[in-house]
PDB file of C-alpha atoms in Angstrom:
ATOM      1  CA  UNK A 711      -0.014  -0.008  -0.020  1.00 93.00           C
ATOM      2  CA  UNK A 712       1.385   3.462  -0.838  1.00 92.00           C
ATOM      3  CA  UNK A 713       0.228   6.736   0.571  1.00 93.00           C
ATOM      4  CA  UNK A 714       1.314  10.147  -0.592  1.00 88.00           C
ATOM      5  CA  UNK A 715      -1.281  12.620   0.566  1.00 90.00           C
ATOM      6  CA  UNK A 716      -1.245  16.014   2.149  1.00 88.00           C
ATOM      7  CA  UNK A 717      -3.517  14.771   4.943  1.00 90.00           C
ATOM      8  CA  UNK A 718      -3.360  16.251   8.478  1.00 91.00           C
ATOM      9  CA  UNK A 719      -5.300  13.375   9.921  1.00 94.00           C
ATOM     10  CA  UNK A 720      -5.060   9.658   9.294  1.00 95.00           C
ATOM     11  CA  UNK A 721      -6.426   8.264   6.109  1.00 95.00           C
ATOM     12  CA  UNK A 722      -5.236   4.647   6.858  1.00 96.00           C
ATOM     13  CA  UNK A 723      -6.250   2.846  10.067  1.00 96.00           C
ATOM     14  CA  UNK A 724      -4.321   0.003  11.654  1.00 96.00           C
ATOM     15  CA  UNK A 725      -7.414  -2.214  11.815  1.00 96.00           C
ATOM     16  CA  UNK A 726      -7.479  -2.241   7.987  1.00 96.00           C
ATOM     17  CA  UNK A 727      -4.031  -3.601   7.567  1.00 96.00           C
ATOM     18  CA  UNK A 728      -3.944  -7.308   6.738  1.00 96.00           C
ATOM     19  CA  UNK A 729      -1.118  -9.598   7.730  1.00 97.00           C
ATOM     20  CA  UNK A 730       1.704  -9.407   5.254  1.00 97.00           C
ATOM     21  CA  UNK A 731       1.010  -5.930   4.027  1.00 97.00           C
ATOM     22  CA  UNK A 732       3.808  -3.466   3.201  1.00 97.00           C
ATOM     23  CA  UNK A 733       3.026   0.195   3.606  1.00 97.00           C
ATOM     24  CA  UNK A 734       5.012   2.930   1.897  1.00 94.00           C
ATOM     25  CA  UNK A 735       3.976   6.109   3.704  1.00 94.00           C
ATOM     26  CA  UNK A 736       5.530   9.197   2.041  1.00 90.00           C
ATOM     27  CA  UNK A 737       3.059  12.028   2.566  1.00 84.00           C
ATOM     28  CA  UNK A 738       3.430  13.044   6.105  1.00 76.00           C
ATOM     29  CA  UNK A 739       6.454  15.038   5.757  1.00 82.00           C
ATOM     30  CA  UNK A 740       5.741  17.454   8.680  1.00 83.00           C
ATOM     31  CA  UNK A 741       5.350  16.568  12.372  1.00 85.00           C
ATOM     32  CA  UNK A 742       1.825  17.748  12.467  1.00 86.00           C
ATOM     33  CA  UNK A 743       0.683  15.635   9.397  1.00 90.00           C
ATOM     34  CA  UNK A 744      -0.117  12.030   9.430  1.00 94.00           C
ATOM     35  CA  UNK A 745      -1.496   9.487   6.994  1.00 95.00           C
ATOM     36  CA  UNK A 746      -1.461   6.550   9.466  1.00 96.00           C
ATOM     37  CA  UNK A 747      -3.095   6.190  12.784  1.00 97.00           C
ATOM     38  CA  UNK A 748      -1.093   5.148  15.766  1.00 97.00           C
ATOM     39  CA  UNK A 749      -2.449   1.608  15.510  1.00 98.00           C
ATOM     40  CA  UNK A 750      -1.090   1.197  12.054  1.00 98.00           C
ATOM     41  CA  UNK A 751       2.368   2.203  13.195  1.00 98.00           C
ATOM     42  CA  UNK A 752       2.090  -0.031  16.274  1.00 98.00           C
ATOM     43  CA  UNK A 753       1.078  -3.037  14.043  1.00 97.00           C
ATOM     44  CA  UNK A 754       4.181  -2.720  11.884  1.00 97.00           C
ATOM     45  CA  UNK A 755       6.806  -5.458  12.815  1.00 96.00           C
ATOM     46  CA  UNK A 756       9.472  -3.554  10.868  1.00 96.00           C
ATOM     47  CA  UNK A 757       9.668   0.225  10.653  1.00 98.00           C
ATOM     48  CA  UNK A 758      12.149   1.685   8.218  1.00 97.00           C
ATOM     49  CA  UNK A 759      13.023   5.359   7.436  1.00 96.00           C
ATOM     50  CA  UNK A 760      15.416   7.087   5.072  1.00 92.00           C
ATOM     51  CA  UNK A 761      17.273   8.785   7.833  1.00 92.00           C
ATOM     52  CA  UNK A 762      16.506   8.556  11.504  1.00 95.00           C
ATOM     53  CA  UNK A 763      17.283  12.141  12.573  1.00 95.00           C
ATOM     54  CA  UNK A 764      15.274  13.513   9.782  1.00 92.00           C
ATOM     55  CA  UNK A 765      12.333  11.168  10.522  1.00 95.00           C
ATOM     56  CA  UNK A 766      12.260  12.332  14.173  1.00 95.00           C
ATOM     57  CA  UNK A 767      11.537  15.731  12.870  1.00 93.00           C
ATOM     58  CA  UNK A 768       9.558  15.203   9.678  1.00 92.00           C
ATOM     59  CA  UNK A 769       7.762  11.879   9.892  1.00 94.00           C
ATOM     60  CA  UNK A 770       4.422  12.807  11.348  1.00 94.00           C
ATOM     61  CA  UNK A 771       3.160   9.311  11.286  1.00 96.00           C
ATOM     62  CA  UNK A 772       5.996   8.202  13.700  1.00 97.00           C
ATOM     63  CA  UNK A 773       6.334  11.460  15.673  1.00 96.00           C
ATOM     64  CA  UNK A 774       2.687  11.374  16.542  1.00 96.00           C
ATOM     65  CA  UNK A 775       2.568   7.655  17.282  1.00 97.00           C
ATOM     66  CA  UNK A 776       5.464   8.073  19.558  1.00 97.00           C
ATOM     67  CA  UNK A 777       3.743  11.001  21.329  1.00 97.00           C
ATOM     68  CA  UNK A 778       0.807   8.740  21.857  1.00 97.00           C
ATOM     69  CA  UNK A 779       2.975   5.899  23.315  1.00 97.00           C
ATOM     70  CA  UNK A 780       2.315   3.614  20.333  1.00 97.00           C
ATOM     71  CA  UNK A 781       5.880   3.715  18.926  1.00 97.00           C
ATOM     72  CA  UNK A 782       9.434   3.619  20.263  1.00 98.00           C
ATOM     73  CA  UNK A 783      12.062   5.165  18.052  1.00 98.00           C
ATOM     74  CA  UNK A 784      14.512   2.265  18.884  1.00 96.00           C
ATOM     75  CA  UNK A 785      12.149   0.144  16.632  1.00 96.00           C
ATOM     76  CA  UNK A 786      13.077   2.132  13.609  1.00 98.00           C
ATOM     77  CA  UNK A 787      15.872   1.300  11.231  1.00 98.00           C
ATOM     78  CA  UNK A 788      17.522   3.210   8.407  1.00 96.00           C
ATOM     79  CA  UNK A 789      16.890   1.848   4.828  1.00 92.00           C
ATOM     80  CA  UNK A 790      20.617   1.808   4.047  1.00 91.00           C
ATOM     81  CA  UNK A 791      21.139  -0.505   7.034  1.00 95.00           C
ATOM     82  CA  UNK A 792      18.443  -2.828   5.851  1.00 95.00           C
ATOM     83  CA  UNK A 793      19.849  -2.830   2.303  1.00 92.00           C
ATOM     84  CA  UNK A 794      23.298  -3.503   3.542  1.00 94.00           C
ATOM     85  CA  UNK A 795      22.119  -6.440   5.719  1.00 95.00           C
ATOM     86  CA  UNK A 796      23.071  -4.688   8.982  1.00 97.00           C
ATOM     87  CA  UNK A 797      19.395  -4.806  10.074  1.00 95.00           C
ATOM     88  CA  UNK A 798      16.942  -7.556   9.212  1.00 94.00           C
ATOM     89  CA  UNK A 799      14.098  -6.677   6.936  1.00 92.00           C
ATOM     90  CA  UNK A 800      10.941  -8.773   6.700  1.00 94.00           C
ATOM     91  CA  UNK A 801      11.416 -12.009   8.657  1.00 95.00           C
ATOM     92  CA  UNK A 802       8.167 -13.690   7.565  1.00 96.00           C
ATOM     93  CA  UNK A 803       5.445 -13.309   4.980  1.00 96.00           C
ATOM     94  CA  UNK A 804       2.898 -12.479   7.659  1.00 97.00           C
ATOM     95  CA  UNK A 805       4.766  -9.485   9.039  1.00 97.00           C
ATOM     96  CA  UNK A 806       3.403  -5.954   8.499  1.00 98.00           C
ATOM     97  CA  UNK A 807       6.229  -3.717   7.315  1.00 97.00           C
ATOM     98  CA  UNK A 808       6.283   0.038   7.175  1.00 97.00           C
ATOM     99  CA  UNK A 809       8.633   2.386   5.216  1.00 95.00           C
ATOM    100  CA  UNK A 810       8.190   6.100   6.142  1.00 94.00           C
ATOM    101  CA  UNK A 811       9.832   7.860   3.291  1.00 89.00           C
ATOM    102  CA  UNK A 812      10.798  11.555   3.760  1.00 84.00           C
ATOM    103  CA  UNK A 813      13.367  11.587   1.038  1.00 74.00           C
ATOM    104  CA  UNK A 814      16.870  12.872   1.303  1.00 69.00           C
ATOM    105  CA  UNK A 815      17.763  15.996  -0.618  1.00 70.00           C
ATOM    106  CA  UNK A 816      21.188  14.554  -1.397  1.00 72.00           C
ATOM    107  CA  UNK A 817      19.688  11.622  -3.267  1.00 72.00           C
ATOM    108  CA  UNK A 818      17.811  14.090  -5.502  1.00 71.00           C
ATOM    109  CA  UNK A 819      21.047  15.894  -6.239  1.00 77.00           C
ATOM    110  CA  UNK A 820      22.929  12.708  -7.052  1.00 79.00           C
ATOM    111  CA  UNK A 821      20.067  11.590  -9.309  1.00 79.00           C
ATOM    112  CA  UNK A 822      19.995  14.980 -11.064  1.00 81.00           C
ATOM    113  CA  UNK A 823      23.827  14.867 -11.636  1.00 86.00           C
ATOM    114  CA  UNK A 824      23.481  11.316 -13.132  1.00 88.00           C
ATOM    115  CA  UNK A 825      20.717  12.309 -15.501  1.00 88.00           C
ATOM    116  CA  UNK A 826      22.769  15.514 -16.559  1.00 87.00           C
ATOM    117  CA  UNK A 827      25.886  13.505 -17.149  1.00 90.00           C
ATOM    118  CA  UNK A 828      24.074  10.870 -19.268  1.00 93.00           C
ATOM    119  CA  UNK A 829      22.228  13.523 -21.281  1.00 91.00           C
ATOM    120  CA  UNK A 830      25.506  15.402 -22.024  1.00 89.00           C
ATOM    121  CA  UNK A 831      27.253  12.032 -22.973  1.00 93.00           C
ATOM    122  CA  UNK A 832      24.349  11.324 -25.414  1.00 94.00           C
ATOM    123  CA  UNK A 833      24.144  14.863 -26.746  1.00 91.00           C
ATOM    124  CA  UNK A 834      20.467  15.223 -25.851  1.00 94.00           C
ATOM    125  CA  UNK A 835      18.732  18.058 -24.025  1.00 87.00           C
ATOM    126  CA  UNK A 836      19.678  21.738 -24.046  1.00 84.00           C
ATOM    127  CA  UNK A 837      21.388  23.983 -21.641  1.00 80.00           C
ATOM    128  CA  UNK A 838      19.203  26.766 -20.082  1.00 79.00           C
ATOM    129  CA  UNK A 839      20.569  30.157 -19.063  1.00 81.00           C
ATOM    130  CA  UNK A 840      19.169  30.630 -15.529  1.00 79.00           C
ATOM    131  CA  UNK A 841      21.358  33.578 -14.781  1.00 78.00           C
ATOM    132  CA  UNK A 842      23.004  31.816 -11.895  1.00 77.00           C
ATOM    133  CA  UNK A 843      26.453  32.947 -12.905  1.00 75.00           C
ATOM    134  CA  UNK A 844      25.558  36.582 -12.496  1.00 68.00           C
ATOM    135  CA  UNK A 845      25.685  38.534  -9.278  1.00 66.00           C
TER     136      UNK A 845
END
């Protein structure tokens, strides 16, 4: 299940989540916004974020669930650690897993640079004068 709304209040309730579901929650990028209720967060066996310090500030789903006593931050792991095998991901097909994606600006910059380099190598696209080289 993927969510990417501008909701201030939950649009997904924990009681709706079947065993084995994976939730990508990407819309609650302010502490005062949330897409998931506290029960949805509490039901997750695995909680993964892009970056823990950033999630503690921006991931409203987790910030509010923690404030309500339904989530402890030591349950969260960073995506890079899961991918590197430092932290276990899903352990069984029945586990509910949650990825709270806030995005990391550095990832956007790296992706943009890659696109730029490939476009130049292929001779496609055009350069725009944005006036950034002028005072």
